[in-house]
Tab-separated table of C-alpha atoms in Angstrom:
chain	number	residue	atom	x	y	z
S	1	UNK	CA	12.226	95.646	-85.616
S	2	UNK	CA	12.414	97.345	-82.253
S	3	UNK	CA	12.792	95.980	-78.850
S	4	UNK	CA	9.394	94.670	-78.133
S	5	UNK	CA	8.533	93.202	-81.676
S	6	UNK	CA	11.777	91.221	-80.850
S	7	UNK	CA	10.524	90.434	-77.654
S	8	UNK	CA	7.095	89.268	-78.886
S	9	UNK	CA	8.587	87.349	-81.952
S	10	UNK	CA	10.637	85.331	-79.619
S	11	UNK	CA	8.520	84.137	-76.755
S	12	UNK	CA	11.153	85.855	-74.402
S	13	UNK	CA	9.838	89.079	-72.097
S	14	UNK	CA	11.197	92.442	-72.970
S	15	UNK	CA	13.004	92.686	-69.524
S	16	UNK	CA	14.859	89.189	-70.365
S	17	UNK	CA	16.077	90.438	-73.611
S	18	UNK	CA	17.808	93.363	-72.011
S	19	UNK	CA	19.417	90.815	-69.520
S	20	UNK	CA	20.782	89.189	-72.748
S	21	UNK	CA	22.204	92.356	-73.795
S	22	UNK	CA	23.741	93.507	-70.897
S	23	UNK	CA	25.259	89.867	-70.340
S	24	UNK	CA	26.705	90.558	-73.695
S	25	UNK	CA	25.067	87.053	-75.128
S	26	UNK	CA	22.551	89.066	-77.534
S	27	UNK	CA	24.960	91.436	-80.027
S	28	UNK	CA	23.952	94.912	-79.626
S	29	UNK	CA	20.992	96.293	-82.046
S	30	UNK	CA	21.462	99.295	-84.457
S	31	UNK	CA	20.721	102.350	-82.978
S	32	UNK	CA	18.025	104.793	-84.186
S	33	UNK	CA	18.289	106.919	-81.337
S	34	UNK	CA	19.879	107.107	-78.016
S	35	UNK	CA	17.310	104.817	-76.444
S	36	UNK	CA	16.138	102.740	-79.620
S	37	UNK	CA	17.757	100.500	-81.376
S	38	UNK	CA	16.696	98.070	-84.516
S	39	UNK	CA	16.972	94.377	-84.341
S	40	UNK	CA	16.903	91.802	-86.879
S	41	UNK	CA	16.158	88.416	-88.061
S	42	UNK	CA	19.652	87.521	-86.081
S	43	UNK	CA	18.839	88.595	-83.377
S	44	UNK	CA	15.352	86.226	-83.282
S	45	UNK	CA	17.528	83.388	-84.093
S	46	UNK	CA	19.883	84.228	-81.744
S	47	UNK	CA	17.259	84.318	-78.811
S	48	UNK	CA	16.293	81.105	-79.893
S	49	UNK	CA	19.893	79.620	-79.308
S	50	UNK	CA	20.137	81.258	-76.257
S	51	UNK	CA	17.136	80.059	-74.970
S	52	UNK	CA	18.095	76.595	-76.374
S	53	UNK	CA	21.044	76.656	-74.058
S	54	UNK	CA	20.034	78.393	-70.819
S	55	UNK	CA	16.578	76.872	-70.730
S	56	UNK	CA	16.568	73.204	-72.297
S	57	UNK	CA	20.727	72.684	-72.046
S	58	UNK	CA	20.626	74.584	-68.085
S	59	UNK	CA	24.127	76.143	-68.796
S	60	UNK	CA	25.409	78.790	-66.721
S	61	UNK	CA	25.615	82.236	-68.205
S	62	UNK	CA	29.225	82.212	-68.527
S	63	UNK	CA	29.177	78.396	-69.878
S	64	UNK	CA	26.396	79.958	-72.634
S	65	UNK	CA	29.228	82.358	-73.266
S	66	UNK	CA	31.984	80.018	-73.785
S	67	UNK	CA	29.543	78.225	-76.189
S	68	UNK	CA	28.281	81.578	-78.102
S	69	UNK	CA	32.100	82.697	-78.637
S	70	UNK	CA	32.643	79.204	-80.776
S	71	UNK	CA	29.882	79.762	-82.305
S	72	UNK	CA	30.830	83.129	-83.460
S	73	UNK	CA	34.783	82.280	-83.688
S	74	UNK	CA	34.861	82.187	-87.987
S	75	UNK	CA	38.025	79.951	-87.660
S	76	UNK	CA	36.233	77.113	-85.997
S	77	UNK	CA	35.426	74.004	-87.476
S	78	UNK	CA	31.512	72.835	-87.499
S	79	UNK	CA	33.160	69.843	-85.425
S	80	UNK	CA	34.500	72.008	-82.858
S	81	UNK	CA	31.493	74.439	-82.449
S	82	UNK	CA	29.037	71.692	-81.933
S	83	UNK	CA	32.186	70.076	-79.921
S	84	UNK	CA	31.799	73.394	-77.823
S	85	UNK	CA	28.097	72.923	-77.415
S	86	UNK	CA	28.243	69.198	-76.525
S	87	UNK	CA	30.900	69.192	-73.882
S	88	UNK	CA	29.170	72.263	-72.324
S	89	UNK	CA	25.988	70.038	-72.018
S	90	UNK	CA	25.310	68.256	-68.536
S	91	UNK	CA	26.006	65.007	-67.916
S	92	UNK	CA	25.141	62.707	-64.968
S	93	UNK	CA	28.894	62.128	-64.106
S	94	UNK	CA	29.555	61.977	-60.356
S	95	UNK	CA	31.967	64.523	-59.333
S	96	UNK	CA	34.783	61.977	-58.298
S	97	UNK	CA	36.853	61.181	-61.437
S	98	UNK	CA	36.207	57.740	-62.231
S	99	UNK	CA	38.551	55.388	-63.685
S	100	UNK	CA	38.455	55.044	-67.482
S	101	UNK	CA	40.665	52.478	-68.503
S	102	UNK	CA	37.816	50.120	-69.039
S	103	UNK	CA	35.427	52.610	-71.361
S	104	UNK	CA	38.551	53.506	-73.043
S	105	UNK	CA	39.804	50.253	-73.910
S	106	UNK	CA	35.968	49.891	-75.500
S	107	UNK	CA	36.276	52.855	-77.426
S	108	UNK	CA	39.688	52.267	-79.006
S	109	UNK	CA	38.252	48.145	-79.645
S	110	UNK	CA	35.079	50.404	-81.789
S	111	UNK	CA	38.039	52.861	-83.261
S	112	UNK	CA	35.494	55.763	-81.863
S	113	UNK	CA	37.562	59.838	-82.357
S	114	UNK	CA	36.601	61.074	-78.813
S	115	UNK	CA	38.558	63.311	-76.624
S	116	UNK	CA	40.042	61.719	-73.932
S	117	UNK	CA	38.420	64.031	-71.210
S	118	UNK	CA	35.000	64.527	-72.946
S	119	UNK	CA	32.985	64.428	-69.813
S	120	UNK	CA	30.748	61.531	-71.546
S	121	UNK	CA	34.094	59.549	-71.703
S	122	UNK	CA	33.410	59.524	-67.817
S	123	UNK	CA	29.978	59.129	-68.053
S	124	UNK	CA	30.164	55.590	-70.028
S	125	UNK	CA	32.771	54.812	-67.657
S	126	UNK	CA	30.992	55.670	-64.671
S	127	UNK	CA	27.923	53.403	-65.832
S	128	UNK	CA	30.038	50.809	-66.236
S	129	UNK	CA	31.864	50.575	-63.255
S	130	UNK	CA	27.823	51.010	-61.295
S	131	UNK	CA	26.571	47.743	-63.387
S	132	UNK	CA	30.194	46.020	-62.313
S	133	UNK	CA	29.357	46.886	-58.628
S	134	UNK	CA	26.010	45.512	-58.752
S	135	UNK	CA	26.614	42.115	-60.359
S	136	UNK	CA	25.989	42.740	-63.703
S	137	UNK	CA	27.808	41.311	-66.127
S	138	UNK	CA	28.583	43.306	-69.445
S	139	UNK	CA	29.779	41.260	-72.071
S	140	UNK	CA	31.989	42.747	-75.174
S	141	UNK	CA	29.269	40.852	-77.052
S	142	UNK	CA	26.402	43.321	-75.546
S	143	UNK	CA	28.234	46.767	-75.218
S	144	UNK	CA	29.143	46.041	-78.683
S	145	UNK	CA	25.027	46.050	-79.153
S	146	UNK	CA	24.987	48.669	-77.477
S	147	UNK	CA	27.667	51.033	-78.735
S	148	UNK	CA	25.866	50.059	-82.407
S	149	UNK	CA	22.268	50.719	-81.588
S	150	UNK	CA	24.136	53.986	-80.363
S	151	UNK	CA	25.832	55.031	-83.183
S	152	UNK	CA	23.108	54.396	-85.686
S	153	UNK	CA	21.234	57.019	-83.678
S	154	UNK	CA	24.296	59.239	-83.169
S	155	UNK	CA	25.102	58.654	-87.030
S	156	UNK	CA	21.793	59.900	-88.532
S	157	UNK	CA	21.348	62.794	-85.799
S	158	UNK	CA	24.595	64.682	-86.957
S	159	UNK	CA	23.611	63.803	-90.428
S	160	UNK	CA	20.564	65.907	-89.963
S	161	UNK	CA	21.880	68.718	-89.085
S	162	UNK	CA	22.066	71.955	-91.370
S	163	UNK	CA	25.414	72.261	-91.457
S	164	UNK	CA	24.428	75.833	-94.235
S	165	UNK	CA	23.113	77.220	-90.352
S	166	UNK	CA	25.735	76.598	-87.386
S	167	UNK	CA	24.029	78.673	-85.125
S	168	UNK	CA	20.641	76.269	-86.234
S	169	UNK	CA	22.730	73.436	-85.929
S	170	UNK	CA	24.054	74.231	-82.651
S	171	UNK	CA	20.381	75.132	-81.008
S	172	UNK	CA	19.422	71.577	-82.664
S	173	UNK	CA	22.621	69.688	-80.987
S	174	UNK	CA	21.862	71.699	-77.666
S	175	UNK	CA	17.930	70.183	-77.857
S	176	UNK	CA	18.200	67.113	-79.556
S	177	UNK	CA	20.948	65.469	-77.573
S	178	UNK	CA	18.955	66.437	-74.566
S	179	UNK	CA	15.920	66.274	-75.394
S	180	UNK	CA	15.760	63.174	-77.506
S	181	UNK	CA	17.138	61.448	-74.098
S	182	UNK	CA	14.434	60.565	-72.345
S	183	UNK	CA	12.721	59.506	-75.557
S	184	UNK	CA	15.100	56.871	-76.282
S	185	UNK	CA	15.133	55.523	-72.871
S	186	UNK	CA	11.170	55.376	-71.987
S	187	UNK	CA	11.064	53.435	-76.122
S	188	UNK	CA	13.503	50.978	-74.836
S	189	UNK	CA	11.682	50.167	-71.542
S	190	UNK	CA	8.229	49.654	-73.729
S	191	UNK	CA	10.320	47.446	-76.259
S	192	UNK	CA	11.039	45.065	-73.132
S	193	UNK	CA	7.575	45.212	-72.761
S	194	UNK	CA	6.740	44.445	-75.831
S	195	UNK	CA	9.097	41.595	-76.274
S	196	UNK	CA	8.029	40.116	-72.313
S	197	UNK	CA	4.632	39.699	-73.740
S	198	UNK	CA	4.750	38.543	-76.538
S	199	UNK	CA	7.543	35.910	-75.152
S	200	UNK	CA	6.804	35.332	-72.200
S	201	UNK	CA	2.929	35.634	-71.311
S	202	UNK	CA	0.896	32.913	-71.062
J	1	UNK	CA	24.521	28.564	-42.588
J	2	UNK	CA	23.859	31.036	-39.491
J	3	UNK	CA	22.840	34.881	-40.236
J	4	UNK	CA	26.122	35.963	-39.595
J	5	UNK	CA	27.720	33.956	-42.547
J	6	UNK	CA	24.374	35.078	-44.935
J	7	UNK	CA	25.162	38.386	-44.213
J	8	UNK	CA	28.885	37.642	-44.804
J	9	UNK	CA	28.079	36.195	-48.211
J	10	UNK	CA	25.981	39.076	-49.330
J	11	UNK	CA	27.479	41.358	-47.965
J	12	UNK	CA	25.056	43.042	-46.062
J	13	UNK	CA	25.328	43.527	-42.263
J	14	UNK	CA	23.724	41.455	-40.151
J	15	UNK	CA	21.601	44.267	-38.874
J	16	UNK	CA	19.736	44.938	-42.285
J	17	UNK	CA	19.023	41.357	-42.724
J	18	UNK	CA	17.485	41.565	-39.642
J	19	UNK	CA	15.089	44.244	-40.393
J	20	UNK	CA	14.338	42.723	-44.177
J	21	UNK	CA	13.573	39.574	-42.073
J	22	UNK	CA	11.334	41.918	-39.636
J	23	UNK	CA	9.658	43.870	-42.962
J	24	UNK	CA	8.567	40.221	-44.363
J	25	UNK	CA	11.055	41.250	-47.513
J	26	UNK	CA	13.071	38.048	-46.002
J	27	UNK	CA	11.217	34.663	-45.174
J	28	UNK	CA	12.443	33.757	-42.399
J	29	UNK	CA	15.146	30.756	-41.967
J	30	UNK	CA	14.574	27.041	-40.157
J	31	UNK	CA	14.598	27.485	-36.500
J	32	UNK	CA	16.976	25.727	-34.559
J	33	UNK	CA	16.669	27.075	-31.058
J	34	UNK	CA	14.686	29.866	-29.540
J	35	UNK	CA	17.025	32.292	-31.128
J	36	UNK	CA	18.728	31.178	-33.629
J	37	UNK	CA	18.104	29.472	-37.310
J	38	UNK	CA	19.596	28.231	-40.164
J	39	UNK	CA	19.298	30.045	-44.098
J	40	UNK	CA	19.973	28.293	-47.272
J	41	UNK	CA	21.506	29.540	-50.902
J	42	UNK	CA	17.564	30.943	-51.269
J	43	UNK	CA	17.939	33.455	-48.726
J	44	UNK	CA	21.451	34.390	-50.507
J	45	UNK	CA	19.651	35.124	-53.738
J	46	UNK	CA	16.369	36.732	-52.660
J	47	UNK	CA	19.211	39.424	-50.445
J	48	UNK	CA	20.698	40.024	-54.051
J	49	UNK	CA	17.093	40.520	-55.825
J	50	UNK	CA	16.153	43.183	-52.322
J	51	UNK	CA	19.613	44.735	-53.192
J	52	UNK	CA	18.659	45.600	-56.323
J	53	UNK	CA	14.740	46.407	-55.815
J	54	UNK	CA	16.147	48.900	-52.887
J	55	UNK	CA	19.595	50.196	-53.694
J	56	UNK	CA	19.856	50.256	-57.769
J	57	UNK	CA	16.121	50.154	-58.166
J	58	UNK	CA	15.252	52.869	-55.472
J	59	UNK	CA	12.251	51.108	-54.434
J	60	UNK	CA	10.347	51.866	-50.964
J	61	UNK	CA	10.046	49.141	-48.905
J	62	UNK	CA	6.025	48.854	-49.546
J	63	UNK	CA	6.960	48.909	-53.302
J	64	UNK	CA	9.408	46.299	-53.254
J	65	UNK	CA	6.806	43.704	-51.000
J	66	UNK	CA	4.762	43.796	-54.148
J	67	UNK	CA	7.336	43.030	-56.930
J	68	UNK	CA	8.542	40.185	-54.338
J	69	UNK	CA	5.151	39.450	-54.215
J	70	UNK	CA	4.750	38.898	-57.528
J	71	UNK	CA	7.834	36.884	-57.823
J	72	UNK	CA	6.424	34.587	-54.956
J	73	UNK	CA	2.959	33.739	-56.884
J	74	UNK	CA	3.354	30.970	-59.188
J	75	UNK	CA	0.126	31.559	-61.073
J	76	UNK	CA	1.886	34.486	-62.409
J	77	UNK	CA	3.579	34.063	-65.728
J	78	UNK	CA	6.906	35.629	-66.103
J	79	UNK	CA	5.992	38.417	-68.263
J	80	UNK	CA	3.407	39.486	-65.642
J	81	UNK	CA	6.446	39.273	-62.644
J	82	UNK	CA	8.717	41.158	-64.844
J	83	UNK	CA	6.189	43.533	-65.651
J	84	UNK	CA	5.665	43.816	-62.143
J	85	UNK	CA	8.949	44.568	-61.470
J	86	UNK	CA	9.130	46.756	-64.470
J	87	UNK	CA	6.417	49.062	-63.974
J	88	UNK	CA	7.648	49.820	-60.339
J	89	UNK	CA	11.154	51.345	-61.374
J	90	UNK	CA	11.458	55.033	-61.169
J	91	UNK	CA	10.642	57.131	-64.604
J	92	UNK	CA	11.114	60.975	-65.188
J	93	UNK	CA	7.714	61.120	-65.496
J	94	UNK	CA	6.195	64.481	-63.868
J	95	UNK	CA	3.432	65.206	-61.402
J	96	UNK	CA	0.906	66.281	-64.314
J	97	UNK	CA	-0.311	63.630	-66.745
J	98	UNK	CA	0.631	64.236	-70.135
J	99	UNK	CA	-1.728	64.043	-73.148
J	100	UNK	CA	-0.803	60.411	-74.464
J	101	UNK	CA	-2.350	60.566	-77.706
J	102	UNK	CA	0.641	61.296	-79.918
J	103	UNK	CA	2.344	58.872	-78.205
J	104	UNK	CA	-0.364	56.273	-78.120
J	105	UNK	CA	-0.634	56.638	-81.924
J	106	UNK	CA	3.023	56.008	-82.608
J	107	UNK	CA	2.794	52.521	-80.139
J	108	UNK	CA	-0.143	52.054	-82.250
J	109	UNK	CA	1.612	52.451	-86.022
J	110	UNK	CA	4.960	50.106	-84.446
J	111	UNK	CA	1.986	47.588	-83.330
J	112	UNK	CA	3.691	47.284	-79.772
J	113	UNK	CA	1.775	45.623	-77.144
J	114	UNK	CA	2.271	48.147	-74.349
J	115	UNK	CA	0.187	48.684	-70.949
J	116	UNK	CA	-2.050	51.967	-72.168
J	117	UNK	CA	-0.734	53.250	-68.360
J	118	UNK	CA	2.304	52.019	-68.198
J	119	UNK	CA	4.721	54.787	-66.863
J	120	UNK	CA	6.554	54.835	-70.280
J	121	UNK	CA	3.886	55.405	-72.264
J	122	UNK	CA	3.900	58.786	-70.128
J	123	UNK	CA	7.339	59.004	-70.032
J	124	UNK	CA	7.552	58.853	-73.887
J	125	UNK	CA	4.456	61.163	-73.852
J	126	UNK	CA	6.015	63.828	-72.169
J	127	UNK	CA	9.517	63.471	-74.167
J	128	UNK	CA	7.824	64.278	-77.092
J	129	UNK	CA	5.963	67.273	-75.729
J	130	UNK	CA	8.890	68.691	-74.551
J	131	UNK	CA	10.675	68.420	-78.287
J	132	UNK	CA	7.559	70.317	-79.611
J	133	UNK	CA	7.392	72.747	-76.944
J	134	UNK	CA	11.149	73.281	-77.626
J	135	UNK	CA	10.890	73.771	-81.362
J	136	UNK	CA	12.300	70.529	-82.418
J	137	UNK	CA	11.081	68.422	-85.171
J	138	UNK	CA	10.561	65.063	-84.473
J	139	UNK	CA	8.929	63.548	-87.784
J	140	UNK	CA	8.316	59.750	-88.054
J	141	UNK	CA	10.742	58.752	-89.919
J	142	UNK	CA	13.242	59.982	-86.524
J	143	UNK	CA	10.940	58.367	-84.391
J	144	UNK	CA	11.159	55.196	-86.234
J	145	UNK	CA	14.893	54.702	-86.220
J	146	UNK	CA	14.970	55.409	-82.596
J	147	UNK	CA	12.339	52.777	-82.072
J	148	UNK	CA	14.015	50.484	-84.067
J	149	UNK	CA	17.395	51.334	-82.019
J	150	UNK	CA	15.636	50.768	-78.913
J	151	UNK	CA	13.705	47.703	-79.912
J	152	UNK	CA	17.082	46.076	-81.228
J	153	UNK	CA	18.324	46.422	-77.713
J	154	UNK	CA	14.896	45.223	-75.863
J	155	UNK	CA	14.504	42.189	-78.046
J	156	UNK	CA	18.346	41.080	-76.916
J	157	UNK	CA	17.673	42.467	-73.129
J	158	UNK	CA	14.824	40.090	-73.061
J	159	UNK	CA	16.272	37.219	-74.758
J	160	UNK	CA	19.400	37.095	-72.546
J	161	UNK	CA	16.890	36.650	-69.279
J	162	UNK	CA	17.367	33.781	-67.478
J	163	UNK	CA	14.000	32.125	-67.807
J	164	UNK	CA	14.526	29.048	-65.307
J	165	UNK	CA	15.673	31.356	-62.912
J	166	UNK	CA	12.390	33.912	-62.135
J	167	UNK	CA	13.788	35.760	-59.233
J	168	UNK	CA	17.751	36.241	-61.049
J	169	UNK	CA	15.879	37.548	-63.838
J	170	UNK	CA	14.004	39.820	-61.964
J	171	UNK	CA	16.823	41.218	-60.791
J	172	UNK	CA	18.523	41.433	-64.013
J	173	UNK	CA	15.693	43.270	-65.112
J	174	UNK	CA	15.756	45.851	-62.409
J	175	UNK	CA	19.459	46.143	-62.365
J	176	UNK	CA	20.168	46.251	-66.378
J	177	UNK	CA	16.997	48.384	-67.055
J	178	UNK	CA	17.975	51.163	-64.958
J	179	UNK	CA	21.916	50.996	-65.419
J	180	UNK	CA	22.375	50.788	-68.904
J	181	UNK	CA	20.345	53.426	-69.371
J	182	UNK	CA	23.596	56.001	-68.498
J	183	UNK	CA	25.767	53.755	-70.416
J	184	UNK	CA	22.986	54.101	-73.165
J	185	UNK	CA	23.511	57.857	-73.166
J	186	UNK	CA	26.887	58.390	-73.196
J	187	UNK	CA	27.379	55.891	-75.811
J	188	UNK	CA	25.282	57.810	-78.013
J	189	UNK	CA	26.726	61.535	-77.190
J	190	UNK	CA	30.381	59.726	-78.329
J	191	UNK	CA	28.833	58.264	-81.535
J	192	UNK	CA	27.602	61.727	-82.503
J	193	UNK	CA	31.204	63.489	-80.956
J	194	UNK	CA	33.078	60.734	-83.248
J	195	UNK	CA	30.563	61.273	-86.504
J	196	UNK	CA	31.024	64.906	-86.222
J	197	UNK	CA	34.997	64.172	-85.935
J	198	UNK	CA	34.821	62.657	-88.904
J	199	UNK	CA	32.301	64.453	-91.489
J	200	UNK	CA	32.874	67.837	-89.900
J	201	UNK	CA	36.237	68.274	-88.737
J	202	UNK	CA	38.613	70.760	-90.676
């Protein structure tokens, strides 16, 4: 297909594919002349990636890079390409370094294969060290609830993925992590509620 | 004890609990001269509970007079002064009001008794519009396990409340609703980072 077929297949404005190209994050297209060149199915489903991790993910160009070249590299691991994808993701980690003894010592008591400096290593530590500071007491008993409910979720979402598609399964890492977020959170506010009146209402 | 030993013990300067006092957030303390007066252990908790409305909770000042309110009026029930408290924390809820009905039909299928405006129906409105409009499949059956997940973890939040204590559970609510929710998050990015070490990894 040519340029603007592409362009119209993918939701994404002629001029913005271009950009792609020339930011070397879309592969090049056959030629057919010296101003045309053909485009194919890879190309739509590499839009959709892109657009998976510039738009919904908010990477940088150069992070998107970083993130595209493991998912190209043919030596890598599914782990480490989605690894790639994950780290590159934003988290709500504060920019001093917190200290993680405490989230660590949690994740070795669970037996949880994270890298040490996985930026949601800080993250959990970070939160942790907030509830601490404002009087709230965390239990083992309830992070253990916690870190459960957790990895049912984070269980059956890596289970899902189509491991036959990397690039697929990387655009579906990129939006579901994200994505799925806010879902999770607003369902466990309206579960309180739930449980508070049916409880606790008179 | 005098204002300068409240503020001492709560840790807020003596200037703030001056101005809480001024806002009404503070009942004022038993007079015993023209300028001076004496606070009890009440005035120690109900700084903690504006602590948490204001700092973790992010609460304007007019916002947190009516979840005190509500804590104050003993013909409430306390489902109706947690919900009070509830429905006043921030959400990532935007300007435009979603169209609830997807969302509205899944409360409906989990039978949860949910406020039809309560913020998280919108928030969970808009989570799920954003999947769609982001080409990610969210059928029921992913839906339900994250509803169970979350309503695992609301069940225990609200069980663990301090009932005889209206006001310490309010804050508990305020606090623990809005700071687990990071701690929430990264716990389930590590689950999926320590799943995909295991099933994926080379």
């Amino acid at each position: 297909m040519r340029i603007s077929e592409l362009a119209r297949r993918s939701g994404v404005p002629v001029g913005t594919v271009k950009y792609y190209l020339r930011e070397g994050l879309l592969p090049s297209g056959e030629p057919t002349s010296a101003t045309q060149a053909q485009y194919g199915e890879e190309h739509v489903a590499r839009l959709a990636l892109i657009r998976a991790l510039l738009g919904t993910g908010g990477l940088s160009i150069s992070t998107a890079h970083a993130v595209l070249a493991a998912v190209d590299d043919p030596a890598l691991s599914p782990h480490d390409m989605i690894g790639a994808a994950h780290s590159a993701l934003p988290t709500r980690v504060e920019s001093e370094r917190p200290d993680l003894s405490t989230a660590q010592a949690h994740l070795r008591r669970w037996g949880w294969q994270v890298h040490e400096n996985s930026p949601s290593v800080s993250a959990l530590a970070q939160g942790l060290l907030a509830l601490q500071a404002a009087g709230f007491d965390t239990p083992e008993q309830m992070l253990d609830r916690y870190a459960r409910a957790a990895y049912e979720l984070g269980e059956q979402d890596v289970t899902d993925l189509p491991m036959d598609s990397p690039a697929e399964a990387v655009r579906l890492v990129v939006i579901g992590t994200l994505l799925l977020e806010p879902v999770l959170l607003a369902l466990r506010r309206l579960a309180q509620e739930d449980v508070s009146a049916r409880r606790l209402s008179t």
